[in-house]
Coordinates of C-alpha atoms in Angstrom, one line a residue:
Chain V
M225 CA 20.5 37.7 -2.0
S226 CA 22.4 36.9 1.1
D227 CA 23.8 33.0 1.1
T228 CA 21.1 31.1 3.0
A229 CA 18.3 33.3 0.8
V230 CA 15.9 31.5 -1.6
Y231 CA 14.0 34.1 -2.7
G232 CA 15.0 37.7 -2.1
K233 CA 11.2 39.1 -1.4
V234 CA 8.6 37.2 0.0
A235 CA 4.8 38.6 0.2
L236 CA 2.7 37.1 2.5
I237 CA -1.0 37.9 1.8
G238 CA -2.9 37.1 5.0
L239 CA -1.3 37.6 8.2
G240 CA -2.8 34.1 10.0
L241 CA -1.4 31.7 11.8
I242 CA 0.8 30.2 8.8
A243 CA 1.9 33.6 7.8
S244 CA 2.6 34.5 10.5
S245 CA 4.6 31.4 11.3
M246 CA 6.2 31.4 7.9
F247 CA 7.7 34.7 8.6
W248 CA 9.6 33.8 11.8
A249 CA 10.9 30.6 10.5
T250 CA 11.7 32.8 7.5
R251 CA 13.8 35.0 9.9
R252 CA 15.4 32.5 11.3
A253 CA 16.7 30.7 8.5
G254 CA 17.4 33.5 6.4
L255 CA 16.0 32.4 3.7
A256 CA 14.9 35.5 2.1
D257 CA 16.1 39.2 2.2
H258 CA 12.8 41.2 3.0
V259 CA 9.4 40.0 3.6
A260 CA 6.4 42.4 3.1
G261 CA 2.9 41.5 4.9
Y262 CA -0.5 42.5 3.8
A263 CA -3.9 41.7 5.6
R264 CA -7.4 43.1 4.7
S265 CA -7.9 44.1 8.4
E266 CA -6.9 47.3 9.3
E267 CA -6.3 45.6 12.8
T268 CA -4.5 42.5 11.7
R269 CA -1.8 45.2 9.8
E270 CA -1.8 47.4 13.3
T271 CA -1.0 44.2 15.2
A272 CA 1.4 43.2 13.0
R273 CA 3.5 46.3 12.9
R274 CA 3.6 46.0 16.6
I275 CA 4.8 42.8 17.2
G276 CA 7.5 43.2 14.5
L277 CA 5.8 40.5 12.0
C278 CA 7.5 41.4 8.8
H279 CA 10.2 43.6 7.7
E280 CA 7.2 45.5 6.2
V281 CA 3.7 45.8 6.2
C282 CA 1.6 46.9 3.3
D283 CA -1.5 48.6 3.3
S284 CA -2.9 47.1 0.0
A285 CA -2.6 43.6 -1.9
E286 CA -1.4 45.4 -5.2
E287 CA 1.6 46.7 -3.0
V288 CA 3.1 44.1 -1.0
V289 CA 3.6 41.7 -4.6
A290 CA 5.5 44.5 -5.8
D291 CA 8.9 43.3 -6.9
A292 CA 8.5 39.9 -5.1
D293 CA 9.8 36.9 -6.3
L294 CA 7.8 34.8 -4.0
V295 CA 3.4 35.3 -3.4
V296 CA 2.2 33.5 -0.7
L297 CA -1.8 33.6 -0.3
A298 CA -2.3 32.7 3.1
V299 CA -6.1 33.8 3.1
P300 CA -9.3 31.5 3.7
V301 CA -9.7 29.2 0.6
G302 CA -12.8 31.2 -0.5
A303 CA -10.9 34.4 -0.2
M304 CA -7.5 33.1 -2.7
G305 CA -10.0 33.7 -6.1
A306 CA -10.8 37.1 -5.6
V307 CA -7.0 37.8 -4.1
A308 CA -5.4 36.4 -7.2
Q309 CA -7.8 39.0 -8.8
A310 CA -6.7 41.7 -7.4
I311 CA -2.7 40.7 -7.4
G312 CA -2.7 39.2 -10.8
P313 CA -1.7 42.7 -12.5
H314 CA 0.6 43.5 -10.6
L315 CA 3.0 40.4 -10.3
K316 CA 6.5 40.8 -11.1
P317 CA 6.8 38.8 -14.6
G318 CA 8.8 34.8 -13.5
A319 CA 7.6 35.2 -9.7
T320 CA 6.3 32.5 -8.1
V321 CA 2.7 32.3 -6.8
T322 CA 2.0 29.4 -4.2
D323 CA -0.8 28.9 -1.4
V324 CA -1.1 27.7 1.7
G325 CA -4.6 26.3 1.6
S326 CA -6.0 22.9 3.0
V327 CA -7.8 21.8 -0.6
K328 CA -6.4 22.4 -3.5
R329 CA -8.3 21.4 -6.5
R330 CA -10.5 24.8 -6.1
V331 CA -7.5 26.9 -5.2
I332 CA -6.5 25.6 -8.7
D333 CA -9.4 26.3 -10.9
D334 CA -10.2 29.9 -8.9
V335 CA -6.8 31.0 -8.3
G336 CA -4.8 29.8 -12.2
P337 CA -7.2 32.0 -14.6
H338 CA -6.0 35.2 -12.7
L339 CA -2.4 35.0 -12.8
P340 CA -0.4 36.7 -16.3
E341 CA 1.7 34.3 -18.6
G342 CA 5.3 33.8 -17.0
V343 CA 4.1 33.7 -13.2
H344 CA 5.3 30.2 -12.1
F345 CA 1.6 28.6 -10.3
V346 CA 2.6 25.9 -7.7
P347 CA -0.1 25.5 -4.9
G348 CA 1.0 24.4 -1.6
H349 CA -0.2 22.9 2.2
P350 CA 1.5 22.8 4.6
L351 CA 0.2 20.1 7.3
A352 CA 0.4 21.9 10.5
G353 CA -1.2 24.1 12.8
T354 CA -2.9 24.6 16.3
E355 CA -6.2 25.4 17.0
H356 CA -4.9 29.4 17.4
S357 CA -5.2 31.2 14.5
G358 CA -4.3 35.7 14.0
P359 CA -0.8 37.0 13.8
E360 CA -0.3 36.1 17.6
S361 CA -0.3 32.9 16.8
G362 CA 2.4 31.7 15.0
F363 CA 5.8 30.3 15.5
A364 CA 9.4 29.5 14.1
T365 CA 9.2 25.8 15.1
L366 CA 5.4 25.2 13.7
F367 CA 6.4 23.5 10.0
E368 CA 9.8 21.3 12.1
N369 CA 9.2 18.3 10.5
R370 CA 5.6 18.4 9.7
W371 CA 4.6 17.8 5.7
C372 CA 4.0 20.4 2.9
L373 CA 2.4 18.8 -0.2
L374 CA 3.2 20.6 -3.2
V375 CA 0.6 20.5 -6.0
P376 CA 1.9 22.2 -9.2
E377 CA 0.0 21.4 -12.2
A378 CA 2.0 19.2 -15.4
G379 CA 3.9 21.5 -17.5
T380 CA 5.2 23.9 -14.7
D381 CA 8.7 24.8 -14.8
P382 CA 10.7 22.2 -12.1
M383 CA 13.1 25.1 -11.1
A384 CA 10.1 27.1 -9.6
V385 CA 9.2 23.9 -8.0
A386 CA 12.4 23.1 -6.8
R387 CA 12.9 26.0 -5.1
L388 CA 9.6 26.1 -3.6
R389 CA 10.5 22.9 -2.3
R390 CA 14.3 24.7 -1.4
Y391 CA 12.3 27.5 0.7
W392 CA 9.8 24.9 2.4
E393 CA 12.5 23.0 3.5
G394 CA 14.7 25.9 4.9
M395 CA 11.1 26.5 6.8
G396 CA 12.3 22.5 8.4
A397 CA 9.2 20.7 6.4
L398 CA 9.6 18.0 4.6
V399 CA 8.1 18.0 1.4
E400 CA 6.3 15.9 -1.2
E401 CA 4.2 16.4 -4.6
M402 CA 0.8 15.3 -4.7
E403 CA -2.2 15.3 -7.5
P404 CA -4.7 17.8 -6.3
D405 CA -8.1 15.9 -6.4
H406 CA -5.9 13.1 -4.9
H407 CA -5.0 15.7 -1.7
D408 CA -8.4 16.4 -1.8
L409 CA -9.3 12.7 -0.6
V410 CA -6.6 12.1 1.7
L411 CA -6.8 15.3 3.5
A412 CA -11.1 14.7 3.8
V413 CA -9.6 11.3 6.0
T414 CA -7.0 12.9 7.2
S415 CA -8.4 16.1 8.1
H416 CA -11.8 17.3 7.5
T417 CA -14.2 14.7 7.7
P418 CA -12.1 14.2 11.5
H419 CA -12.3 18.6 11.8
L420 CA -16.3 18.3 11.0
I421 CA -16.8 15.1 13.6
A422 CA -15.2 16.8 16.2
Y423 CA -17.5 20.1 15.5
T424 CA -20.2 17.8 15.6
M425 CA -19.5 16.1 19.4
V426 CA -18.5 19.1 20.8
G427 CA -22.4 21.3 19.7
V428 CA -24.3 17.9 21.0
A429 CA -22.2 18.2 24.4
D430 CA -23.2 21.8 24.2
D431 CA -26.7 21.5 23.4
L432 CA -27.3 18.5 26.0
R433 CA -29.5 21.0 28.8
R434 CA -29.4 18.0 31.4
V435 CA -25.8 17.5 31.1
T436 CA -24.6 20.9 32.4
D437 CA -22.1 22.8 30.5
S438 CA -20.0 23.0 33.7
E439 CA -20.4 19.4 34.2
V440 CA -19.0 18.4 30.2
I441 CA -16.3 21.4 31.2
K442 CA -15.4 20.1 34.2
Y443 CA -15.1 16.5 33.0
S444 CA -13.4 16.8 29.4
A445 CA -10.7 15.2 30.6
A446 CA -11.8 11.7 29.6
G447 CA -12.1 12.4 25.9
F448 CA -14.2 15.0 24.9
R449 CA -11.5 17.1 25.5
D450 CA -9.1 16.4 22.7
F451 CA -12.3 17.0 20.5
T452 CA -12.6 20.6 21.2
R453 CA -9.3 21.6 20.5
I454 CA -9.9 20.1 17.0
A455 CA -13.2 22.1 17.3
A456 CA -11.4 25.0 18.0
S457 CA -9.7 25.8 14.9
D458 CA -10.5 28.8 12.9
P459 CA -14.3 28.9 11.7
T460 CA -14.0 31.0 8.1
M461 CA -10.8 28.6 7.3
W462 CA -13.0 25.1 8.0
R463 CA -16.3 26.7 6.9
D464 CA -14.3 27.1 3.7
V465 CA -12.6 24.2 3.3
F466 CA -16.2 22.1 3.8
L467 CA -17.9 24.4 1.3
T468 CA -14.8 23.8 -1.5
N469 CA -13.9 20.1 -0.8
K470 CA -17.6 18.8 -0.5
D471 CA -17.5 15.9 -2.7
A472 CA -14.8 14.0 -1.0
T473 CA -15.8 15.0 2.2
L474 CA -19.5 13.6 1.6
E475 CA -18.3 10.7 0.7
I476 CA -16.5 10.1 3.8
L477 CA -18.7 11.0 5.4
G478 CA -21.1 8.2 4.3
R479 CA -18.6 5.5 4.9
F480 CA -18.5 7.2 8.4
T481 CA -22.2 7.3 9.2
E482 CA -22.1 3.2 7.2
E483 CA -19.5 2.3 10.2
L484 CA -20.9 4.2 13.0
F485 CA -24.3 2.6 12.3
A486 CA -23.2 -0.9 12.2
L487 CA -21.1 -0.1 15.6
Q488 CA -24.2 1.1 17.2
R489 CA -26.4 -1.8 16.1
A490 CA -22.9 -4.2 17.9
I491 CA -23.6 -2.1 20.9
R492 CA -27.7 -2.4 20.9
T493 CA -27.9 -6.1 19.9
G494 CA -24.6 -6.5 22.2
N495 CA -22.5 -8.4 20.6
G496 CA -19.4 -7.5 22.4
D497 CA -17.1 -9.4 20.2
A498 CA -17.8 -7.8 17.3
L499 CA -16.6 -4.0 19.1
F500 CA -13.7 -5.9 20.8
D501 CA -12.5 -6.7 17.7
Y502 CA -13.4 -3.4 16.2
F503 CA -11.2 -1.9 18.6
T504 CA -8.7 -4.0 18.1
R505 CA -8.1 -3.3 14.6
T506 CA -8.0 0.2 15.0
R507 CA -5.1 0.0 17.6
A508 CA -2.7 -1.4 15.0
I509 CA -3.2 1.9 13.1
R510 CA -1.8 3.8 16.1
R511 CA 1.0 1.8 16.3
G512 CA 1.7 2.5 13.1
I513 CA 1.4 6.2 13.5
I514 CA 4.1 6.4 16.0
E515 CA 6.8 3.9 14.2
A516 CA 6.2 6.7 11.4
G517 CA 7.3 9.5 13.4
Q518 CA 4.2 11.4 13.2
D519 CA 3.9 11.1 17.2
T520 CA 5.3 9.8 19.9
D521 CA 4.6 7.9 22.7
A522 CA 5.2 10.1 25.1
P523 CA 2.3 11.6 27.6
D524 CA 2.8 15.4 26.1
F525 CA 1.6 14.0 22.8
G526 CA 4.8 15.4 21.0
R527 CA 3.6 18.8 20.6
A528 CA 6.2 21.4 19.7
R529 CA 7.2 23.8 21.5
V530 CA 6.2 27.5 20.7
E531 CA 9.9 29.4 20.6
R532 CA 10.1 32.5 18.0
Chain W
M173 CA -0.4 2.8 60.8
S174 CA 2.4 4.8 59.7
D175 CA 1.7 8.8 59.8
T176 CA 0.7 9.6 56.4
A177 CA -1.2 5.8 55.9
V178 CA -5.0 5.9 54.8
Y179 CA -5.4 2.4 55.3
G180 CA -3.5 -0.4 56.9
K181 CA -3.6 -2.8 53.6
V182 CA -5.1 -2.0 50.5
A183 CA -5.6 -4.6 47.7
L184 CA -5.6 -4.1 44.1
I185 CA -7.1 -7.2 41.7
G186 CA -6.9 -6.4 38.6
L187 CA -3.6 -4.5 37.9
G188 CA -3.7 -2.2 34.9
L189 CA -2.8 1.5 34.0
I190 CA -5.0 2.2 36.7
A191 CA -4.2 -0.1 39.3
S192 CA -0.3 0.5 39.0
S193 CA -0.2 4.0 38.7
M194 CA -2.4 3.3 42.2
F195 CA 0.3 1.8 43.5
W196 CA 3.1 4.2 43.0
A197 CA 0.6 6.7 44.0
T198 CA -0.4 5.1 47.1
R199 CA 3.6 4.6 48.0
R200 CA 4.6 8.1 47.3
A201 CA 2.5 9.2 49.2
G202 CA 2.9 7.0 51.9
L203 CA -1.2 5.8 51.7
A204 CA -1.1 2.7 52.9
D205 CA 1.1 0.4 55.1
H206 CA 0.8 -2.2 52.9
V207 CA -0.2 -2.7 49.1
A208 CA -1.2 -5.9 47.6
G209 CA -2.1 -7.1 44.4
Y210 CA -3.8 -9.4 42.5
A211 CA -4.0 -10.2 38.1
R212 CA -5.3 -13.1 36.8
S213 CA -3.0 -13.5 34.3
E214 CA -0.3 -15.3 35.4
E215 CA 1.7 -13.4 33.2
T216 CA 1.2 -10.1 34.5
R217 CA 1.8 -10.9 37.8
E218 CA 4.9 -11.9 37.4
T219 CA 5.4 -8.4 35.1
A220 CA 4.5 -6.7 38.5
R221 CA 6.9 -8.9 40.4
R222 CA 9.5 -8.3 38.3
I223 CA 9.1 -4.3 38.7
G224 CA 7.9 -4.0 41.9
L225 CA 4.7 -3.9 42.0
C226 CA 3.1 -4.1 45.4
H227 CA 4.3 -4.9 48.0
E228 CA 3.0 -8.4 47.5
V229 CA 1.7 -10.1 44.2
C230 CA -1.0 -13.3 45.5
D231 CA -1.7 -15.7 42.9
S232 CA -5.7 -16.0 43.5
A233 CA -8.3 -13.3 44.9
E234 CA -9.7 -14.3 48.0
E235 CA -5.3 -14.4 48.8
V236 CA -5.1 -10.9 47.9
V237 CA -8.4 -9.3 50.1
A238 CA -7.9 -11.4 53.7
D239 CA -7.4 -8.6 56.4
A240 CA -7.5 -6.1 53.9
D241 CA -9.3 -2.3 54.5
L242 CA -9.8 -1.4 51.4
V243 CA -10.4 -3.2 48.0
V244 CA -10.3 -2.2 44.7
L245 CA -11.4 -3.6 42.1
A246 CA -9.7 -2.9 38.6
V247 CA -11.1 -5.1 36.0
P248 CA -12.9 -4.2 33.0
V249 CA -16.7 -3.5 34.4
G250 CA -17.5 -6.7 33.1
A251 CA -15.6 -9.1 35.0
M252 CA -16.8 -6.9 38.2
G253 CA -19.8 -9.2 39.4
A254 CA -18.2 -12.3 39.5
V255 CA -14.6 -11.2 40.4
A256 CA -17.3 -9.4 43.9
Q257 CA -18.7 -13.4 44.2
A258 CA -15.5 -14.6 44.5
I259 CA -13.7 -12.5 47.4
G260 CA -17.4 -11.9 49.3
P261 CA -16.8 -14.2 51.7
H262 CA -13.3 -13.4 52.1
L263 CA -13.7 -10.3 53.1
K264 CA -12.2 -9.0 56.5
P265 CA -15.9 -7.2 58.7
G266 CA -15.5 -3.4 58.7
A267 CA -13.6 -3.4 54.8
T268 CA -14.3 -0.8 52.1
V269 CA -15.3 -2.1 48.7
T270 CA -14.6 0.3 46.0
D271 CA -14.1 0.2 42.1
V272 CA -12.4 2.5 39.3
G273 CA -15.3 1.0 36.3
S274 CA -16.1 3.8 33.8
V275 CA -19.6 2.8 34.3
K276 CA -21.4 2.7 37.9
R277 CA -24.8 1.6 37.7
R278 CA -24.3 -1.9 35.9
V279 CA -21.0 -2.1 38.5
I280 CA -23.1 -1.3 41.6
D281 CA -25.8 -4.0 40.1
D282 CA -23.6 -6.3 39.7
V283 CA -21.3 -6.5 42.6
G284 CA -23.6 -5.1 45.5
P285 CA -25.2 -8.3 46.1
H286 CA -22.0 -10.3 46.6
L287 CA -21.2 -8.1 49.7
P288 CA -22.3 -9.2 52.8
E289 CA -22.9 -6.8 55.6
G290 CA -20.9 -5.2 57.3
V291 CA -19.0 -3.8 54.1
H292 CA -18.9 -0.8 53.1
F293 CA -19.7 0.0 49.0
V294 CA -18.2 3.1 47.6
P295 CA -18.0 2.7 44.0
G296 CA -15.4 5.2 42.3
H297 CA -14.7 6.4 39.1
P298 CA -11.4 8.6 38.6
L299 CA -11.3 10.0 35.4
A300 CA -7.8 9.8 34.3
G301 CA -6.1 7.6 32.0
T302 CA -3.6 7.1 29.1
E303 CA -4.0 5.0 25.6
H304 CA -1.6 2.9 27.1
S305 CA -2.8 0.0 29.4
G306 CA -1.1 -2.9 31.6
P307 CA 0.8 -3.6 34.9
E308 CA 4.0 -1.1 33.4
S309 CA 1.7 1.6 31.9
G310 CA 1.1 3.2 35.0
F311 CA 2.8 5.8 36.7
A312 CA 2.1 8.4 40.4
T313 CA 0.9 11.3 39.0
L314 CA -2.1 9.8 36.9
F315 CA -4.8 11.5 38.9
E316 CA -3.2 15.2 40.0
N317 CA -6.1 17.7 39.3
R318 CA -7.8 14.9 37.9
W319 CA -11.3 14.5 39.0
C320 CA -12.2 11.2 40.7
L321 CA -16.4 10.3 41.0
L322 CA -17.3 8.3 44.1
V323 CA -21.1 7.7 43.6
P324 CA -22.3 6.2 47.1
E325 CA -26.3 4.4 47.3
A326 CA -27.5 6.5 50.2
G327 CA -27.9 5.1 53.3
T328 CA -23.3 4.3 52.9
D329 CA -21.6 4.5 56.2
P330 CA -20.2 8.9 55.6
M331 CA -17.1 7.7 57.5
A332 CA -16.1 4.9 55.3
V333 CA -17.1 7.6 52.0
A334 CA -14.8 10.2 53.8
R335 CA -12.4 7.7 54.4
L336 CA -11.9 6.9 50.8
R337 CA -11.9 10.7 49.4
R338 CA -9.1 11.3 51.7
Y339 CA -6.9 8.6 50.0
W340 CA -8.2 10.1 46.6
E341 CA -7.3 13.1 47.6
G342 CA -3.7 11.9 48.8
M343 CA -3.1 10.6 45.1
G344 CA -3.8 14.0 44.2
A345 CA -7.2 13.8 43.0
L346 CA -9.7 16.4 43.3
V347 CA -12.9 14.4 44.3
E348 CA -16.4 14.7 43.8
E349 CA -20.0 13.2 44.8
M350 CA -22.3 11.6 42.3
E351 CA -25.7 9.8 40.9
P352 CA -25.2 6.7 39.5
D353 CA -27.3 7.4 36.4
H354 CA -26.4 10.8 35.9
H355 CA -22.8 10.0 36.2
D356 CA -23.6 7.3 33.8
L357 CA -25.1 10.6 31.7
V358 CA -22.1 12.8 31.7
L359 CA -19.3 9.8 31.2
A360 CA -22.1 8.7 28.0
V361 CA -21.4 12.5 26.6
T362 CA -17.9 13.5 27.5
S363 CA -16.1 10.0 27.3
H364 CA -18.0 6.9 25.7
T365 CA -19.2 8.5 22.8
P366 CA -16.3 10.7 21.9
H367 CA -14.5 7.3 22.3
L368 CA -16.7 5.5 20.1
I369 CA -17.0 8.5 17.1
A370 CA -12.8 8.2 17.1
Y371 CA -12.7 4.3 16.8
T372 CA -15.5 5.0 13.9
M373 CA -13.1 7.1 12.4
V374 CA -10.6 5.4 12.5
G375 CA -12.2 2.6 11.5
V376 CA -12.7 4.4 8.6
A377 CA -9.8 5.7 7.2
D378 CA -8.3 1.7 7.8
D379 CA -11.2 0.7 5.5
L380 CA -10.4 3.1 2.9
R381 CA -8.8 1.5 0.0
R382 CA -7.7 4.1 -2.6
V383 CA -6.0 6.2 0.5
T384 CA -3.1 3.8 1.3
D385 CA -2.5 3.0 5.0
S386 CA 0.7 4.4 4.8
E387 CA -0.5 7.5 3.7
V388 CA -3.4 8.4 6.1
I389 CA -0.5 7.6 8.8
K390 CA 1.9 9.9 7.0
Y391 CA -0.3 12.7 6.8
S392 CA -2.2 12.1 9.9
A393 CA -1.2 15.0 12.2
A394 CA -3.8 17.6 10.3
G395 CA -6.2 16.1 13.2
F396 CA -6.6 12.5 12.3
R397 CA -3.9 12.5 14.9
D398 CA -5.5 12.9 17.8
F399 CA -8.2 10.5 17.2
T400 CA -6.0 7.6 16.8
R401 CA -4.7 8.0 20.2
I402 CA -7.9 7.9 21.4
A403 CA -8.5 4.9 19.8
A404 CA -5.4 3.0 20.9
S405 CA -7.0 2.3 24.6
D406 CA -7.8 -0.6 26.1
P407 CA -10.3 -3.6 23.6
T408 CA -11.7 -5.2 26.6
M409 CA -12.8 -2.2 28.8
W410 CA -13.9 0.0 26.1
R411 CA -16.4 -3.4 25.0
D412 CA -17.5 -3.5 28.0
V413 CA -18.0 0.0 28.5
F414 CA -20.6 0.1 25.5
L415 CA -22.0 -2.7 26.8
T416 CA -22.7 -1.6 30.1
N417 CA -23.2 2.0 29.5
K418 CA -25.5 1.0 26.4
D419 CA -28.6 3.5 26.9
A420 CA -26.4 6.9 27.4
T421 CA -24.4 6.1 24.9
L422 CA -27.1 5.4 22.5
E423 CA -29.4 8.5 23.4
I424 CA -25.8 10.2 22.3
L425 CA -25.1 8.8 19.4
G426 CA -28.5 9.5 18.0
R427 CA -27.9 12.9 19.1
F428 CA -24.5 12.9 17.5
T429 CA -25.7 11.3 14.1
E430 CA -29.1 13.9 14.0
E431 CA -26.7 16.9 14.6
L432 CA -24.1 15.6 12.0
F433 CA -26.9 15.3 9.4
A434 CA -27.3 18.6 9.8
L435 CA -23.9 19.8 8.6
Q436 CA -23.9 17.3 6.4
R437 CA -27.3 19.1 4.6
A438 CA -25.8 22.6 5.2
I439 CA -22.0 21.6 3.3
R440 CA -24.5 19.7 0.5
T441 CA -26.4 23.4 0.5
G442 CA -23.7 25.0 0.8
N443 CA -24.4 26.9 3.6
G444 CA -21.5 28.0 4.9
D445 CA -23.6 31.3 7.1
A446 CA -24.7 27.6 8.9
L447 CA -21.5 25.9 9.2
F448 CA -20.0 29.3 10.4
D449 CA -22.0 30.1 13.1
Y450 CA -22.0 26.4 14.5
F451 CA -17.8 26.2 14.3
T452 CA -18.3 29.8 16.5
R453 CA -20.3 28.3 19.3
T454 CA -17.8 24.9 19.7
R455 CA -14.5 27.4 20.0
A456 CA -16.5 28.8 23.0
I457 CA -16.6 25.1 24.4
R458 CA -13.3 25.3 24.2
R459 CA -12.1 28.3 26.2
G460 CA -14.9 27.0 29.5
I461 CA -12.1 24.1 30.0
I462 CA -9.4 26.3 29.2
E463 CA -10.8 28.8 31.7
A464 CA -11.8 25.6 34.0
G465 CA -8.3 24.7 34.4
Q466 CA -8.9 21.1 32.5
D467 CA -6.5 21.6 29.6
T468 CA -4.1 24.8 29.6
D469 CA -3.1 26.6 26.2
A470 CA 0.1 25.4 25.9
P471 CA 0.8 23.2 23.1
D472 CA 1.8 20.5 24.6
F473 CA -1.6 20.3 25.5
G474 CA -1.0 20.0 29.2
R475 CA -0.3 16.7 29.5
A476 CA 1.2 15.5 32.6
R477 CA 4.7 14.1 32.4
V478 CA 5.5 10.2 33.4
E479 CA 7.6 10.2 36.6
R480 CA 7.7 7.6 39.1

C-alpha cells in the first residue's frame, strides 16, 4: 500500500452523490491504492466510466467486492439488505463492510445477518449532501468539516472501527460514534422531519390553484426557496428514510403538529405575546449553530464550493 | 436635483435591515440628494450616526418628513398606523408615502386614513432580506435582482407610481404591480407559512429533552440548519406579519396540515409509492425556480455577498 493509503482496495456499491464524492476525496488524499465501483444501472456505470469515476467500474456486485478491504454500501436504505445478501459469500475474510445510509437500526437488522464470520460490520452515516444526486454530482470536498457518525455494535473489532475512522478523517470528516437508536432519533429531529415538512410545503404550493405556479416560483426568494432546495433531494433515498425510520419520524411529527396547532391558535386569537416569545426563543438556537461552527454568519450560508 | 436623483429628499422611518440597505443603495446610485432617517429607539439613532447611516438622523418622525419628497415607512406592520397618524399633518403637499411591509391590506387600511389630500400613497414590498436585523445589517446590494411589489389602489396618480418604480429599479430591484389581497395570499404561500413552519420545527427541536441541544446544533447541517436561518428573523416583524395576514396564513396552514397528514398516513401504512410520487413532484418545482433565475444551481445557493 502507498504511504497515505488506509485501505488497499475500496469497493463502492451504488455510485450516487455520496459514493462519487468518496471516490474524489479518496483519490485526492490517496487513501486507497485502488477504488472499484459498481452501480445497478447500466447507464450509471457508463457515466462513471466516461467521467473517470473509480479506477475500475465492475458489472456486478460480486465482482466489485472481490479482494476488497473495505466495502461501502451506498445504495438507498431499502436496498441494503438485498445487496448484502448478494455480496456476503464473496467478501474477503477480514474485510470491513460499512454503509452510508441515513437510518441505522434498519440497516443493521437488514445487512448484519448476511455477513459471514470474520467480516467486520461498521455502519456509518456521513451528514453531508446537496440537493443533487447521481454519479456526476460528487465532489472531493463534500465531507470537509462535516460529521460522520459510526454506529458499530458492541463487540465490533476496535481496530476495524479505528481504521474506518482514519479513512473518514482522511476525507476531511469529523467522526463520532453513536448508538444506533439514538442516531435514528437525533436524525429524525435534525434531518428527516425537516425534509418531510419541506416536501409538504412545496406540495401545498404546487396544489394551490389561485396562486399560479409562476408566481410561487417568481416570488420564492421570500423564504419558500429554502424549502424547495431541501425538497429537491433524491426521492428514492427519502422514501426509504421515512419507511425505515418510521417510529422516530412519526413521533417527531406528532410533536411538530402539536406545536404548530399552538401557534395557529395564537394567530387565530391574536396572541401577539405568545408569538413574539416563541420567535425570540428560536433565534437563540440559530446563534448556537453559528457558534458551533456548523454554519457561518456570511450571506453565502457557508456552503462549500465545488471542486474536484 | 442631481442628474441621477429620482427624489430630492427621502425620509426613512425605522432604520432596520431594509431601510439601512435602502440608504446604502440610494447613496451608491445617487438616487436622492438628501436622505434623512429616524428610528424610535435612541440607541438605533446613535448607531446610525456612528456608522454614517443617512445624511442626517432626526430625533422625531415629524422632523424627518419635513420637506421630504418620498417618505418610506420601514417599521413593523403593526406600527405603521401610529406612525402615519404622527406624520400625516407634517407631510409636504405632493409628497409620496410608501412602505416596505410584508402585508399590504392591513397597511392600506391603517395608513391610508391618516394621509392628507394631495399626498400620494403607494404601498410597496421588497421581497428581500436576510436573517439579520437592525441598522448595521444593511448593505447596498440587498435588492439587486429581487422583486419589489407595488400595490397602489385604483386612482393613484400614475406619475407617482412610475417615479417610485424608477427609484426601486435604481436600487437594482425588479418591480411589479399587484392587487393587495392577491399579494397577501401569494406571500402567505411563499413566505409567511414557510416561516411559521420553520419557527415551529426549531421550537420542537428546542423542546425535545432526549435529544440534547448540543446534538441538535452539532448535527444541524443535515437539513435542520436551513430552518434555523429562517427562524432567526426579527421576532417583532414576524409577530406582526402573522397577526395582520391572519386569514391567508390560516388558510394555507390548513392546506399544509391536510397534506402533512396524508404523508404521515403514507409513512404509517408503508405506502412507498405515494411518498415517491410526492417527492418526485416537488423536485420539479425546484427546477422551475432555478430556471426562473430566482436561485442558482451553485452550492453557495446564489446568495449575494455583502458589500457597501
